[in-house]
Amino acid sequence: GAGVSQSPRYKVAKRGQDVALRCDPISGHVSLFWYQQALGQGPEFLTYFQNEAQLDKSGLPSDRFFAERPEGSVSTLKIQRTQQEDSAVYLCASSYGQGTLSGANVLTFGAGSRLTVL
Amino acid sequence: AQSVTQLGSHVSVSEGALVLLRCNYSSSVPPYLFWYVQYPNQGLQLLLKYTTGATLVKGINGFEAEFKKSETSFHLTKPSAHMSDAAEYFCAVSADTGRRALTFGSGTRLQVQP
């Protein structure tokens, strides 16, 4: 597609429910990132994929958070047993580059999935 | 390790006035620096980036930023603010090529008064 697509755009969950957030990156983009953006804050890194390989998950806040990208395109971020502190906007971003200079590559962000846990 | 500090969570300017949004970074290696803009209910959009070469970088919508290594700064400027510039602005650094992830500042909300 022309941009990074995320769904759902808005999700309200009761505490303890599991949620799944989907990211459809730009076709052909090798790198995919998930970020968490709390209200009034900058995005915080969660995890990074290069194709289907999850190369960095150091930002995942707990073992309740799980991400996958099984075929190297669409990615799903799953949060189990949601808690109120999980309320945030979850941003997905993708980029074409994968090499040692990939830090210079431009990330294209989706509009985000806003999760509210009651 | 890398970090970004944005001074001023809110900045208000009059339409037509100079815009100056401050960003300081820390990095143990030469950094790549970025400014992103976020409009309500939208994703982040790249304004400009510095990787190597010329330290004055021009971006979209008339914005520019200057990389000053001695001051570890990458301040964003625009000579004349427009009402449409009202948004949240984020400075970001990527300095660990092995990790490949951006580290963002906490953001500055720009208000433009008529």
Short mmCIF file of C-alpha atoms in Angstrom, two decimals, chain B residues 11-97:
data_model
loop_
_atom_site.label_atom_id
_atom_site.label_comp_id
_atom_site.label_asym_id
_atom_site.label_seq_id
_atom_site.Cartn_x
_atom_site.Cartn_y
_atom_site.Cartn_z
CA VAL B 11 5.90 27.06 22.66
CA SER B 12 3.55 29.82 21.54
CA VAL B 13 4.34 32.28 18.75
CA SER B 14 2.40 34.81 16.75
CA GLU B 15 1.66 34.18 13.10
CA GLY B 16 4.59 35.50 11.08
CA ALA B 17 7.04 35.30 13.98
CA LEU B 18 10.19 33.20 14.16
CA VAL B 19 9.78 29.62 15.32
CA LEU B 20 12.59 28.12 17.42
CA LEU B 21 12.23 24.64 18.92
CA ARG B 22 15.19 23.42 20.92
CA CYS B 23 16.72 19.96 20.89
CA ASN B 24 19.85 18.68 22.59
CA TYR B 25 21.11 15.16 22.32
CA SER B 26 23.66 12.89 23.90
CA SER B 27 25.41 10.19 21.99
CA SER B 28 28.67 8.29 22.28
CA VAL B 29 28.99 8.04 18.49
CA PRO B 30 28.25 10.43 15.63
CA PRO B 31 24.49 10.71 15.55
CA TYR B 32 21.83 10.81 12.92
CA LEU B 33 19.27 13.43 13.90
CA PHE B 34 15.66 13.87 12.89
CA TRP B 35 12.71 16.16 13.39
CA TYR B 36 9.21 14.75 13.07
CA VAL B 37 5.87 16.54 13.21
CA GLN B 38 2.64 15.02 14.50
CA TYR B 39 -0.77 16.48 13.77
CA PRO B 40 -3.74 15.39 15.91
CA ASN B 41 -4.77 11.78 15.35
CA GLN B 42 -2.09 11.29 12.72
CA GLY B 43 1.22 9.48 12.54
CA LEU B 44 4.59 11.17 12.68
CA GLN B 45 5.79 12.84 9.50
CA LEU B 46 9.45 13.51 8.79
CA LEU B 47 10.35 17.19 8.56
CA LEU B 48 14.08 16.83 8.01
CA LYS B 49 17.11 14.75 8.92
CA TYR B 50 20.85 15.13 9.39
CA THR B 51 23.16 12.23 8.61
CA THR B 52 26.50 13.55 7.32
CA GLY B 53 27.75 16.52 5.34
CA ALA B 54 26.25 19.98 5.49
CA THR B 55 25.27 20.87 9.02
CA LEU B 56 22.40 23.14 7.98
CA VAL B 57 19.55 20.97 6.84
CA LYS B 58 16.46 22.19 5.03
CA GLY B 59 13.20 20.36 5.30
CA ILE B 60 9.60 20.57 4.25
CA ASN B 61 7.23 23.46 4.95
CA GLY B 62 10.07 25.98 5.27
CA PHE B 63 11.69 24.40 8.33
CA GLU B 64 15.40 24.00 8.79
CA ALA B 65 17.75 22.79 11.51
CA GLU B 66 21.44 23.14 12.22
CA PHE B 67 23.61 20.41 13.66
CA LYS B 68 26.09 21.88 16.14
CA LYS B 69 28.41 19.20 17.40
CA SER B 70 30.13 21.45 19.94
CA GLU B 71 26.78 22.27 21.52
CA THR B 72 25.25 18.81 20.94
CA SER B 73 22.22 20.61 19.55
CA PHE B 74 19.86 20.31 16.60
CA HIS B 75 17.43 23.19 16.98
CA LEU B 76 14.52 23.55 14.55
CA THR B 77 13.69 26.95 13.08
CA LYS B 78 11.29 28.58 10.67
CA PRO B 79 11.52 32.28 9.83
CA SER B 80 7.79 32.95 9.72
CA ALA B 81 5.15 30.86 11.49
CA HIS B 82 1.93 29.91 9.78
CA MET B 83 -1.28 28.83 11.46
CA SER B 84 -0.92 25.42 9.83
CA ASP B 85 2.36 24.87 11.72
CA ALA B 86 0.47 24.26 14.95
CA ALA B 87 1.31 20.68 15.90
CA GLU B 88 3.54 18.53 18.11
CA TYR B 89 7.20 18.37 17.13
CA PHE B 90 9.58 15.58 18.08
CA CYS B 91 13.34 15.51 17.86
CA ALA B 92 14.92 12.07 17.53
CA VAL B 93 18.38 10.56 17.45
CA SER B 94 19.69 7.36 15.98
CA ALA B 95 23.22 6.69 17.10
CA ASP B 96 23.42 2.97 17.55
CA THR B 97 23.44 1.52 14.08
#
